[in-house]
């Protein structure tokens, strides 16, 4: 009998049936004097005891503002200690933390704040070219944020109409501390605790609503997959506003008593290498583009990275050649690949630290404990092992839904409770999953289904290629044609003909790129995900391509 593409994760370890606040208090008690948080750019080094005290102070201060259980409070800031304090303080106070993308501009902020009716917003003064204070002040002046009652700014400077973060953290008295103690036992682990906006390529962002149970357990089992202990030190250069930072990073450390290390407010390859070396980090997170930037940094060879053991590469498909370099040159012999999405808290599959190297470089691992996965065709039927279909998952990790959007929720989660990811995948007979692309990224050239990932993996073998992304563009004859965007290694030059010649006889003729564009960088989100729809639009414009006309 042909095996179908279905699997479920078993584990002798049970799901955590607690709120984040209850678990946090126990970790603080257990690991009081161990280092909890190191923030390099703020010169902060706090023990679990110190972190616990500061979290309780901030939670009481938020209650002093009149915020009530279930109220939404936004945070618009890059990585810093205040972000982490806010994450745990809101969980303890029963408030719903709304993660605002640091890359958002005025219209996006206005939409997010009003969609979930935020009563309070904590914000950094600015990031790069964005003046957050100015944007919010303008929106308030124009009465565009009717639900917003409190604006809390970071830093020592004063801004009219805004509170200072440190003042709020000192505002809670005995009454608020007593109220905080009363709230804790009343909270339920199925309560919504976090809203994260997923950036769709079209339409407005959707607010994925996650519970204590969703993200505490996912952080725990991701950490288990890395064999984390209280002696581990995890370098977190990925954004906290995203699940990679706040769940896989912060909650992965919380559930194991490990140390959180932030190298900089936003990803910087040199700062990351310095943090790993100086703090003797044992684990490191990143998306492939981050690892590439570190490996190819001119000062890479100066840093002693031998303390590294493990970590996670995720966020987008991981090139095989990059994975091999991370293991050999960065000493991350137990590095794992994880796959997931915000709506699933996020991780659904992960490699094991002792999986054969070939498994770790060619798959995204097996199903996580206590979850189910399946791969289905366009009719929703489970496909046989080895066949391509849409990846679906079910279990504790699936979000409550999109905030105040029943229609979009129903499109994503079916009647059986399965989350439809929109990702194309295959599963082998042992349950290892390979992500072969996005449903919308699949290229159909002359009736042939072409998966960009396959061509990208091949082109990484070219000695001059540092990074590559493949897209489909319109073609009058074949419907779609293949276009490769290539970033060459420093000091290298190449021609489109050279790249095409490299492909001949190695991959099927219809997979050889018709167009080759050499670029310095790829358009991407702040979390490092490549925006292929932007690449497609730019290529169509540059080459003057037209969509195939239909009769």
Short mmCIF file of C-alpha atoms in Angstrom, two decimals:
data_model
loop_
_atom_site.label_atom_id
_atom_site.label_comp_id
_atom_site.label_asym_id
_atom_site.label_seq_id
_atom_site.Cartn_x
_atom_site.Cartn_y
_atom_site.Cartn_z
CA UNK A 1 0.00 0.00 0.00
CA UNK A 2 1.29 3.48 -0.91
CA UNK A 3 2.10 5.58 2.13
CA UNK A 4 0.24 8.90 2.24
CA UNK A 5 1.78 12.26 3.16
CA UNK A 6 0.50 12.45 6.75
CA UNK A 7 2.37 12.38 10.05
CA UNK A 8 1.88 13.31 13.69
CA UNK A 9 4.42 14.17 16.36
CA UNK A 10 4.70 11.98 19.44
CA UNK A 11 6.66 12.88 22.56
CA UNK A 12 7.01 11.64 26.14
CA UNK A 13 7.04 15.33 27.11
CA UNK A 14 3.59 16.78 27.72
CA UNK A 15 2.25 20.12 26.55
CA UNK A 16 2.63 22.94 29.08
CA UNK A 17 -0.78 23.74 30.55
CA UNK A 18 0.15 27.12 32.04
CA UNK A 19 0.13 30.79 31.19
CA UNK A 20 3.34 32.59 30.23
CA UNK A 21 3.23 34.58 33.48
CA UNK A 22 3.04 31.50 35.70
CA UNK A 23 5.88 29.83 33.84
CA UNK A 24 7.94 33.02 33.93
CA UNK A 25 7.63 33.26 37.72
CA UNK A 26 8.83 29.69 38.13
CA UNK A 27 11.83 30.23 35.84
CA UNK A 28 12.77 33.34 37.82
CA UNK A 29 12.57 31.37 41.07
CA UNK A 30 14.58 28.43 39.70
CA UNK A 31 17.38 30.39 38.02
CA UNK A 32 17.48 33.57 40.10
CA UNK A 33 21.18 34.43 39.83
CA UNK A 34 21.80 33.09 36.31
CA UNK A 35 22.05 35.58 33.46
CA UNK A 36 18.70 36.02 31.75
CA UNK A 37 19.25 38.90 29.32
CA UNK A 38 22.31 40.51 27.73
CA UNK A 39 21.68 43.50 25.44
CA UNK A 40 25.02 44.50 23.91
CA UNK A 41 23.99 47.86 22.44
CA UNK A 42 22.41 48.99 25.74
CA UNK A 43 25.16 47.60 28.01
CA UNK A 44 22.51 45.63 29.89
CA UNK A 45 23.19 42.41 31.77
CA UNK A 46 20.32 41.19 33.95
CA UNK A 47 19.89 38.05 36.02
CA UNK A 48 16.57 36.24 36.02
CA UNK A 49 15.88 37.79 39.43
CA UNK A 50 16.48 41.31 38.08
CA UNK A 51 14.41 40.61 34.96
CA UNK A 52 11.58 39.29 37.13
CA UNK A 53 11.58 42.40 39.33
CA UNK A 54 11.53 44.74 36.33
CA UNK A 55 8.77 42.77 34.59
CA UNK A 56 6.57 42.95 37.70
CA UNK A 57 7.21 46.70 38.02
CA UNK A 58 6.22 47.34 34.41
CA UNK A 59 3.14 45.09 34.64
CA UNK A 60 1.97 47.07 37.71
CA UNK A 61 2.72 50.33 35.89
CA UNK A 62 0.58 49.28 32.93
CA UNK A 63 -2.29 48.51 35.32
CA UNK A 64 -1.79 51.97 36.86
CA UNK A 65 -2.62 53.42 33.43
CA UNK A 66 -6.07 51.88 33.78
CA UNK A 67 -5.46 49.10 31.25
CA UNK A 68 -7.66 46.05 31.81
CA UNK A 69 -7.34 42.36 31.02
CA UNK A 70 -7.85 41.80 27.29
CA UNK A 71 -6.94 45.37 26.25
CA UNK A 72 -4.56 45.62 23.30
CA UNK A 73 -1.21 47.37 23.68
CA UNK A 74 1.10 47.90 20.72
CA UNK A 75 4.88 47.94 20.66
CA UNK A 76 6.69 49.67 17.79
CA UNK A 77 10.38 49.28 18.40
CA UNK A 78 13.53 47.49 17.26
CA UNK A 79 15.22 44.93 19.54
CA UNK A 80 15.98 46.18 23.05
CA UNK A 81 15.43 45.36 26.72
CA UNK A 82 12.18 47.35 26.83
CA UNK A 83 10.69 45.06 24.17
CA UNK A 84 11.36 42.01 26.32
CA UNK A 85 10.06 43.65 29.48
CA UNK A 86 6.87 44.56 27.60
CA UNK A 87 6.47 41.02 26.25
CA UNK A 88 6.50 39.43 29.68
CA UNK A 89 4.74 42.26 31.55
CA UNK A 90 1.75 42.24 29.20
CA UNK A 91 1.48 38.46 29.55
CA UNK A 92 1.42 38.75 33.36
CA UNK A 93 -1.17 41.56 33.28
CA UNK A 94 -3.44 39.71 30.83
CA UNK A 95 -2.98 42.36 28.13
CA UNK A 96 -2.75 41.48 24.45
CA UNK A 97 0.60 42.52 22.98
CA UNK A 98 0.34 43.81 19.41
CA UNK A 99 3.64 43.54 17.53
CA UNK A 100 4.08 46.44 15.12
CA UNK A 101 6.58 45.91 12.31
CA UNK A 102 9.47 48.40 12.73
CA UNK A 103 9.35 48.93 8.95
CA UNK A 104 5.73 50.19 9.03
CA UNK A 105 5.01 53.71 7.89
CA UNK A 106 2.08 56.03 8.66
CA UNK A 107 -0.74 54.28 6.74
CA UNK A 108 0.29 50.81 7.95
CA UNK A 109 0.53 51.92 11.58
CA UNK A 110 -2.86 53.62 11.38
CA UNK A 111 -4.43 50.49 9.93
CA UNK A 112 -2.90 48.12 12.51
CA UNK A 113 -3.73 50.29 15.53
CA UNK A 114 -7.35 50.74 14.49
CA UNK A 115 -7.90 47.16 13.33
CA UNK A 116 -7.28 45.82 16.84
CA UNK A 117 -8.36 48.99 18.72
CA UNK A 118 -5.09 49.52 20.59
CA UNK A 119 -5.52 51.46 23.83
CA UNK A 120 -1.80 52.01 24.39
CA UNK A 121 1.33 52.16 22.25
CA UNK A 122 4.94 51.81 23.37
CA UNK A 123 7.35 53.17 20.77
CA UNK A 124 10.99 53.89 20.10
CA UNK A 125 11.72 57.51 19.06
CA UNK A 126 12.92 56.43 15.61
CA UNK A 127 14.60 53.73 13.50
CA UNK A 128 16.76 54.45 10.46
CA UNK A 129 14.81 56.96 8.33
CA UNK A 130 11.53 56.60 10.25
CA UNK A 131 10.68 59.20 12.90
CA UNK A 132 8.15 57.23 14.95
CA UNK A 133 7.36 60.13 17.31
CA UNK A 134 6.50 62.42 14.42
CA UNK A 135 4.32 59.81 12.68
CA UNK A 136 2.29 59.08 15.82
CA UNK A 137 1.97 62.76 16.76
CA UNK A 138 0.61 63.52 13.28
CA UNK A 139 -1.91 60.68 13.44
CA UNK A 140 -3.10 61.82 16.88
CA UNK A 141 -3.35 65.45 15.74
CA UNK A 142 -5.45 64.35 12.77
CA UNK A 143 -7.63 62.22 15.10
CA UNK A 144 -6.79 59.08 13.17
CA UNK A 145 -6.27 56.91 16.29
CA UNK A 146 -9.56 57.21 18.21
CA UNK A 147 -8.96 54.20 20.49
CA UNK A 148 -5.46 55.19 21.62
CA UNK A 149 -5.41 56.49 25.21
CA UNK A 150 -1.73 56.24 26.17
CA UNK A 151 1.50 56.74 24.22
CA UNK A 152 4.67 55.61 25.97
CA UNK A 153 8.02 56.55 24.47
CA UNK A 154 11.44 55.02 25.08
CA UNK A 155 14.43 57.13 26.08
CA UNK A 156 14.99 59.93 28.59
CA UNK A 157 13.79 62.85 26.49
CA UNK A 158 10.30 64.23 27.00
CA UNK A 159 7.68 64.49 24.25
CA UNK A 160 4.45 66.49 24.83
CA UNK A 161 1.43 64.21 25.16
CA UNK A 162 3.55 61.11 25.74
CA UNK A 163 4.65 59.23 28.84
CA UNK A 164 8.17 57.92 29.39
CA UNK A 165 8.71 54.18 29.62
CA UNK A 166 10.81 54.39 32.78
CA UNK A 167 8.14 56.52 34.48
CA UNK A 168 5.42 53.98 33.65
CA UNK A 169 7.64 51.21 35.04
CA UNK A 170 7.76 53.11 38.36
CA UNK A 171 4.07 54.08 38.46
CA UNK A 172 2.64 50.93 40.01
CA UNK A 173 2.10 50.95 43.76
CA UNK A 174 0.94 48.40 46.32
CA UNK A 175 -2.60 48.41 44.94
CA UNK A 176 -1.42 47.58 41.43
CA UNK A 177 0.96 44.88 42.70
CA UNK A 178 -1.95 43.34 44.63
CA UNK A 179 -4.15 43.52 41.53
CA UNK A 180 -1.41 41.85 39.49
CA UNK A 181 -1.29 38.98 41.99
CA UNK A 182 -5.07 38.61 41.69
CA UNK A 183 -5.06 38.62 37.88
CA UNK A 184 -2.51 35.81 37.47
CA UNK A 185 -4.64 32.87 38.68
CA UNK A 186 -7.64 34.11 36.69
CA UNK A 187 -5.84 34.03 33.34
CA UNK A 188 -6.35 30.99 31.15
CA UNK A 189 -3.75 29.54 28.80
CA UNK A 190 -6.19 29.71 25.89
CA UNK A 191 -6.54 33.49 26.31
CA UNK A 192 -5.31 35.58 23.39
CA UNK A 193 -1.99 37.13 24.41
CA UNK A 194 -0.37 38.31 21.17
CA UNK A 195 -1.39 39.70 17.78
CA UNK A 196 1.11 39.61 14.92
CA UNK A 197 0.32 41.15 11.56
CA UNK A 198 1.15 38.96 8.60
CA UNK A 199 2.24 40.96 5.58
CA UNK A 200 0.30 39.68 2.61
CA UNK A 201 1.53 40.52 -0.88
CA UNK A 202 -1.90 41.96 -1.63
CA UNK A 203 -4.58 43.50 0.54
CA UNK A 204 -4.29 44.62 4.15
CA UNK A 205 -2.19 42.78 6.74
CA UNK A 206 -4.10 40.26 8.86
CA UNK A 207 -3.72 40.09 12.64
CA UNK A 208 -2.84 36.51 13.60
CA UNK A 209 -4.11 36.06 17.15
CA UNK A 210 -2.02 33.77 19.35
CA UNK A 211 -2.55 32.39 22.86
CA UNK A 212 -0.29 31.59 25.84
CA UNK A 213 -0.72 27.91 24.89
CA UNK A 214 0.24 28.51 21.26
CA UNK A 215 3.51 30.32 21.76
CA UNK A 216 4.73 29.03 25.15
CA UNK A 217 4.58 25.45 23.93
CA UNK A 218 6.09 26.23 20.56
CA UNK A 219 9.02 28.04 22.20
CA UNK A 220 9.48 25.08 24.53
CA UNK A 221 9.49 22.36 21.88
CA UNK A 222 11.76 24.38 19.55
CA UNK A 223 14.20 24.67 22.48
CA UNK A 224 13.86 20.94 23.15
CA UNK A 225 14.75 20.32 19.52
CA UNK A 226 18.00 22.25 20.07
CA UNK A 227 18.64 20.43 23.38
CA UNK A 228 18.78 23.77 25.20
CA UNK A 229 19.63 23.87 28.90
CA UNK A 230 20.16 26.65 31.44
CA UNK A 231 23.85 26.74 30.45
CA UNK A 232 23.07 27.74 26.86
CA UNK A 233 23.44 31.30 25.57
CA UNK A 234 21.33 32.11 22.52
CA UNK A 235 22.31 34.97 20.20
CA UNK A 236 19.11 36.57 18.83
CA UNK A 237 19.81 38.94 15.90
CA UNK A 238 16.36 38.28 14.39
CA UNK A 239 13.53 40.80 15.09
CA UNK A 240 11.62 40.45 18.35
CA UNK A 241 8.44 41.71 16.71
CA UNK A 242 8.39 38.44 14.75
CA UNK A 243 7.83 34.89 16.06
CA UNK A 244 11.46 34.02 15.31
CA UNK A 245 12.65 36.47 17.97
CA UNK A 246 9.91 36.54 20.59
CA UNK A 247 8.79 32.88 20.49
CA UNK A 248 11.67 30.74 19.22
CA UNK A 249 14.12 33.14 20.86
CA UNK A 250 12.72 34.62 24.08
CA UNK A 251 10.24 31.87 24.96
CA UNK A 252 12.69 29.16 23.91
CA UNK A 253 15.12 30.62 26.46
CA UNK A 254 12.46 31.21 29.13
CA UNK A 255 11.30 27.59 29.06
CA UNK A 256 14.87 26.32 29.50
CA UNK A 257 16.39 29.01 31.74
CA UNK A 258 18.86 29.88 28.97
CA UNK A 259 20.36 33.34 28.36
CA UNK A 260 18.99 35.72 25.70
CA UNK A 261 21.68 37.77 23.92
CA UNK A 262 20.76 40.70 21.62
CA UNK A 263 23.70 41.92 19.51
CA UNK A 264 22.11 45.11 18.13
CA UNK A 265 18.75 46.84 17.66
CA UNK A 266 18.55 45.50 14.09
CA UNK A 267 20.59 42.87 12.29
CA UNK A 268 24.22 43.78 11.78
CA UNK A 269 26.61 40.99 10.69
CA UNK A 270 29.65 42.44 12.49
CA UNK A 271 27.75 43.09 15.74
CA UNK A 272 26.38 39.54 15.61
CA UNK A 273 29.82 37.99 15.16
CA UNK A 274 31.16 40.16 18.01
CA UNK A 275 28.31 39.17 20.33
CA UNK A 276 28.77 35.46 19.66
CA UNK A 277 32.51 35.67 20.31
CA UNK A 278 32.40 37.98 23.37
CA UNK A 279 29.44 36.29 25.07
CA UNK A 280 30.55 32.75 24.18
CA UNK A 281 27.14 32.04 22.68
CA UNK A 282 26.29 28.39 22.15
CA UNK A 283 23.40 28.95 19.74
CA UNK A 284 22.60 31.43 16.96
CA UNK A 285 19.44 32.20 15.00
CA UNK A 286 19.05 33.72 11.57
CA UNK A 287 17.57 33.59 8.10
CA UNK A 288 19.84 32.44 5.26
CA UNK A 289 20.66 35.98 4.15
CA UNK A 290 21.92 36.77 7.68
CA UNK A 291 24.23 33.75 7.74
CA UNK A 292 25.53 34.64 4.27
CA UNK A 293 26.28 38.21 5.42
CA UNK A 294 28.27 36.90 8.39
CA UNK A 295 30.18 34.22 6.48
CA UNK A 296 31.15 36.69 3.77
CA UNK A 297 32.02 39.57 6.12
CA UNK A 298 35.63 40.70 5.57
CA UNK A 299 36.34 40.39 9.32
CA UNK A 300 34.76 36.94 9.71
CA UNK A 301 38.10 35.22 10.27
CA UNK A 302 38.95 37.41 13.29
CA UNK A 303 36.25 35.92 15.52
CA UNK A 304 36.47 32.81 17.67
CA UNK A 305 33.09 31.11 17.15
CA UNK A 306 34.06 27.74 18.65
CA UNK A 307 31.54 28.17 21.47
CA UNK A 308 28.71 27.72 18.97
CA UNK A 309 26.99 24.34 18.96
CA UNK A 310 23.53 24.76 17.54
CA UNK A 311 20.97 27.21 16.24
CA UNK A 312 18.24 27.58 13.66
CA UNK A 313 18.22 28.68 10.06
CA UNK A 314 14.67 29.49 8.98
CA UNK A 315 12.44 32.13 7.44
CA UNK A 316 13.04 31.13 3.83
CA UNK A 317 14.46 28.09 2.01
CA UNK A 318 18.02 27.42 3.15
CA UNK A 319 20.61 26.96 0.39
CA UNK A 320 22.48 23.68 0.80
CA UNK A 321 25.91 25.26 0.25
CA UNK A 322 25.24 27.91 2.90
CA UNK A 323 24.13 25.24 5.38
CA UNK A 324 27.37 23.33 4.86
CA UNK A 325 29.46 26.47 5.45
CA UNK A 326 27.54 27.28 8.66
CA UNK A 327 28.31 23.82 9.99
CA UNK A 328 31.98 23.81 9.04
CA UNK A 329 33.09 27.46 9.35
CA UNK A 330 30.83 28.59 12.22
CA UNK A 331 31.15 25.33 14.18
CA UNK A 332 27.36 24.93 14.33
CA UNK A 333 27.52 21.17 13.85
CA UNK A 334 24.10 20.76 15.49
CA UNK A 335 22.40 23.55 13.51
CA UNK A 336 18.81 22.75 12.58
CA UNK A 337 16.35 23.91 9.98
CA UNK A 338 12.88 24.89 11.15
CA UNK A 339 9.80 25.63 9.09
CA UNK A 340 6.59 27.39 9.99
CA UNK A 341 4.52 30.55 9.77
CA UNK A 342 3.20 33.21 12.15
CA UNK A 343 -0.27 31.64 12.14
CA UNK A 344 1.19 28.42 13.58
CA UNK A 345 3.16 30.03 16.44
CA UNK A 346 5.40 29.48 14.26
CA UNK A 347 7.20 26.10 13.93
CA UNK A 348 5.55 23.00 12.42
CA UNK A 349 8.62 20.95 11.45
CA UNK A 350 12.23 20.92 12.59
CA UNK A 351 15.34 18.85 11.93
CA UNK A 352 16.96 17.07 14.83
CA UNK A 353 20.47 18.09 15.94
CA UNK A 354 21.68 14.57 15.20
CA UNK A 355 19.92 14.10 11.87
CA UNK A 356 22.37 13.10 9.13
CA UNK A 357 23.84 16.18 7.46
CA UNK A 358 22.15 15.27 4.19
CA UNK A 359 18.75 15.36 5.90
CA UNK A 360 19.50 18.72 7.49
CA UNK A 361 20.60 20.30 4.24
CA UNK A 362 17.85 18.92 2.05
CA UNK A 363 14.69 18.96 4.23
CA UNK A 364 12.96 21.05 6.91
CA UNK A 365 12.81 18.05 9.21
CA UNK A 366 9.91 16.13 10.67
CA UNK A 367 6.69 17.11 12.40
CA UNK A 368 6.99 18.77 15.83
CA UNK A 369 5.67 16.98 18.95
CA UNK A 370 1.88 17.08 19.46
CA UNK A 371 1.20 18.38 15.94
CA UNK A 372 -0.23 16.79 12.79
CA UNK A 373 0.83 17.56 9.23
CA UNK A 374 -0.43 16.51 5.82
CA UNK A 375 0.16 17.42 2.19
CA UNK A 376 -2.89 17.78 -0.03
CA UNK A 377 -3.75 18.33 -3.69
CA UNK A 378 -5.96 21.12 -5.05
CA UNK A 379 -9.06 19.09 -4.12
CA UNK A 380 -7.92 18.72 -0.50
CA UNK A 381 -7.01 15.03 -0.83
CA UNK A 382 -3.84 13.75 0.86
CA UNK A 383 -1.22 12.94 -1.78
CA UNK A 384 1.04 9.86 -1.76
CA UNK A 385 4.54 10.27 -0.30
CA UNK A 386 6.88 11.97 -2.73
CA UNK A 387 4.18 13.94 -4.53
CA UNK A 388 3.93 17.73 -4.32
CA UNK A 389 0.97 19.42 -2.68
CA UNK A 390 0.00 22.10 -0.16
CA UNK A 391 1.39 21.75 3.37
CA UNK A 392 -1.27 21.79 6.12
CA UNK A 393 -0.92 21.51 9.89
CA UNK A 394 -3.24 21.01 12.87
CA UNK A 395 -2.82 21.08 16.65
CA UNK A 396 -2.01 23.30 19.65
CA UNK A 397 0.03 25.71 17.51
CA UNK A 398 -2.74 26.88 15.17
CA UNK A 399 -3.80 30.46 15.92
CA UNK A 400 -7.20 31.38 17.33
CA UNK A 401 -7.83 33.20 14.05
CA UNK A 402 -7.28 36.55 12.37
CA UNK A 403 -8.42 39.34 14.69
CA UNK A 404 -11.93 40.47 13.85
CA UNK A 405 -11.85 38.77 10.43
CA UNK A 406 -13.96 35.61 10.33
CA UNK A 407 -13.90 35.47 6.53
CA UNK A 408 -10.09 35.40 6.21
CA UNK A 409 -9.89 32.96 9.13
CA UNK A 410 -12.26 30.56 7.38
CA UNK A 411 -10.14 30.77 4.22
CA UNK A 412 -7.03 29.74 6.18
CA UNK A 413 -8.39 27.19 8.69
CA UNK A 414 -10.78 24.57 7.34
CA UNK A 415 -13.65 22.78 9.08
CA UNK A 416 -11.27 20.06 10.27
CA UNK A 417 -9.05 22.58 12.05
CA UNK A 418 -6.27 22.34 9.46
CA UNK A 419 -4.23 25.47 8.75
CA UNK A 420 -3.57 25.78 5.01
CA UNK A 421 -0.13 27.34 4.66
CA UNK A 422 0.00 28.12 0.95
CA UNK A 423 3.39 26.38 0.80
CA UNK A 424 4.15 23.56 -1.62
CA UNK A 425 5.87 20.57 -0.07
CA UNK A 426 6.73 16.91 -0.38
CA UNK A 427 7.06 14.27 2.34
CA UNK A 428 9.19 11.13 2.16
CA UNK A 429 8.38 7.74 3.66
CA UNK A 430 10.12 8.65 6.94
CA UNK A 431 8.13 11.87 7.34
CA UNK A 432 10.85 14.32 6.34
CA UNK A 433 9.35 17.37 4.64
CA UNK A 434 10.82 19.44 1.84
CA UNK A 435 9.36 22.85 1.01
CA UNK A 436 9.55 23.27 -2.74
CA UNK A 437 8.01 26.73 -3.02
CA UNK A 438 4.91 28.84 -2.56
CA UNK A 439 1.68 27.95 -4.33
CA UNK A 440 1.79 31.39 -5.89
CA UNK A 441 5.52 31.15 -6.74
CA UNK A 442 5.25 27.96 -8.77
CA UNK A 443 6.02 28.66 -12.41
CA UNK A 444 4.02 26.93 -15.15
CA UNK A 445 6.12 27.05 -18.32
CA UNK A 446 4.51 25.49 -21.36
CA UNK A 447 2.43 23.17 -19.16
CA UNK A 448 5.43 22.07 -17.07
CA UNK A 449 5.35 22.79 -13.32
CA UNK A 450 8.67 24.39 -12.35
CA UNK A 451 9.67 24.89 -8.70
CA UNK A 452 12.07 27.84 -8.32
CA UNK A 453 13.74 26.27 -5.28
CA UNK A 454 15.11 23.41 -7.39
CA UNK A 455 16.79 25.80 -9.85
CA UNK A 456 18.09 27.99 -7.01
CA UNK A 457 19.74 25.01 -5.32
CA UNK A 458 21.44 24.09 -8.58
CA UNK A 459 22.71 27.61 -9.26
CA UNK A 460 24.23 27.85 -5.77
CA UNK A 461 26.77 25.32 -6.99
CA UNK A 462 28.24 27.88 -9.40
CA UNK A 463 31.48 29.14 -7.81
CA UNK A 464 30.75 32.79 -8.64
CA UNK A 465 27.20 32.80 -7.21
CA UNK A 466 26.74 34.12 -3.67
CA UNK A 467 22.93 34.24 -3.63
CA UNK A 468 20.17 33.55 -6.14
CA UNK A 469 16.40 33.86 -6.41
CA UNK A 470 14.30 32.46 -9.26
CA UNK A 471 10.92 33.80 -10.39
CA UNK A 472 8.47 33.31 -13.22
CA UNK A 473 7.74 36.18 -15.61
CA UNK A 474 5.08 36.44 -18.36
CA UNK A 475 5.84 35.01 -21.80
CA UNK A 476 3.70 35.18 -24.94
CA UNK A 477 4.69 31.70 -26.13
CA UNK A 478 5.02 29.60 -22.96
CA UNK A 479 2.76 31.53 -20.58
CA UNK A 480 5.67 31.97 -18.19
CA UNK A 481 9.44 31.95 -18.46
CA UNK A 482 12.20 31.51 -15.89
CA UNK A 483 14.18 34.50 -14.63
CA UNK A 484 17.12 34.23 -12.21
CA UNK A 485 18.25 37.16 -10.08
CA UNK A 486 21.88 36.51 -9.13
CA UNK A 487 24.10 38.22 -6.58
CA UNK A 488 27.73 37.41 -7.42
CA UNK A 489 30.54 36.99 -4.91
CA UNK A 490 32.69 40.07 -4.30
CA UNK A 491 35.10 40.75 -7.13
CA UNK A 492 33.41 38.31 -9.53
CA UNK A 493 31.81 39.04 -12.87
CA UNK A 494 29.73 36.82 -15.13
CA UNK A 495 27.46 36.94 -18.17
CA UNK A 496 23.95 35.52 -18.63
CA UNK A 497 25.39 33.17 -21.28
CA UNK A 498 27.90 31.79 -18.77
CA UNK A 499 25.12 30.99 -16.29
CA UNK A 500 22.95 29.34 -18.95
CA UNK A 501 25.91 27.27 -20.18
CA UNK A 502 26.46 26.07 -16.61
CA UNK A 503 22.89 24.73 -16.62
CA UNK A 504 23.00 22.94 -19.96
CA UNK A 505 22.97 19.19 -19.65
CA UNK A 506 22.60 19.48 -15.87
CA UNK A 507 18.93 20.45 -15.51
CA UNK A 508 15.98 20.05 -17.89
CA UNK A 509 15.95 22.56 -20.75
CA UNK A 510 12.68 24.13 -19.60
CA UNK A 511 14.23 24.91 -16.19
CA UNK A 512 17.17 26.86 -17.65
CA UNK A 513 16.58 30.60 -17.00
CA UNK A 514 15.59 32.53 -20.09
CA UNK A 515 16.54 35.76 -18.31
CA UNK A 516 19.47 36.34 -15.95
CA UNK A 517 19.64 39.58 -13.95
CA UNK A 518 22.74 40.43 -11.88
CA UNK A 519 21.85 42.41 -8.75
CA UNK A 520 23.50 43.78 -5.61
CA UNK A 521 20.57 42.90 -3.32
CA UNK A 522 17.06 41.44 -3.23
CA UNK A 523 13.91 43.25 -2.09
CA UNK A 524 12.99 41.77 1.27
CA UNK A 525 10.92 42.26 4.37
CA UNK A 526 12.53 43.30 7.66
CA UNK A 527 12.51 39.62 8.71
CA UNK A 528 14.67 38.69 5.74
CA UNK A 529 11.99 37.11 3.58
CA UNK A 530 12.51 37.66 -0.11
CA UNK A 531 9.69 39.60 -1.79
CA UNK A 532 9.41 37.72 -5.06
CA UNK A 533 6.34 39.67 -6.13
CA UNK A 534 8.45 42.86 -6.08
CA UNK A 535 11.16 41.11 -8.10
CA UNK A 536 8.52 40.02 -10.61
CA UNK A 537 7.11 43.53 -11.00
CA UNK A 538 10.57 45.07 -11.42
CA UNK A 539 11.61 42.46 -14.01
CA UNK A 540 8.41 42.88 -16.01
CA UNK A 541 8.95 46.64 -16.04
CA UNK A 542 12.64 46.47 -16.93
CA UNK A 543 12.25 43.91 -19.71
CA UNK A 544 9.00 45.40 -21.02
CA UNK A 545 7.18 42.07 -20.76
CA UNK A 546 3.45 41.74 -21.29
CA UNK A 547 1.02 39.26 -19.81
CA UNK A 548 -0.22 36.50 -22.10
CA UNK A 549 -3.48 37.67 -23.67
CA UNK A 550 -6.42 35.36 -23.23
CA UNK A 551 -9.02 34.96 -25.95
#
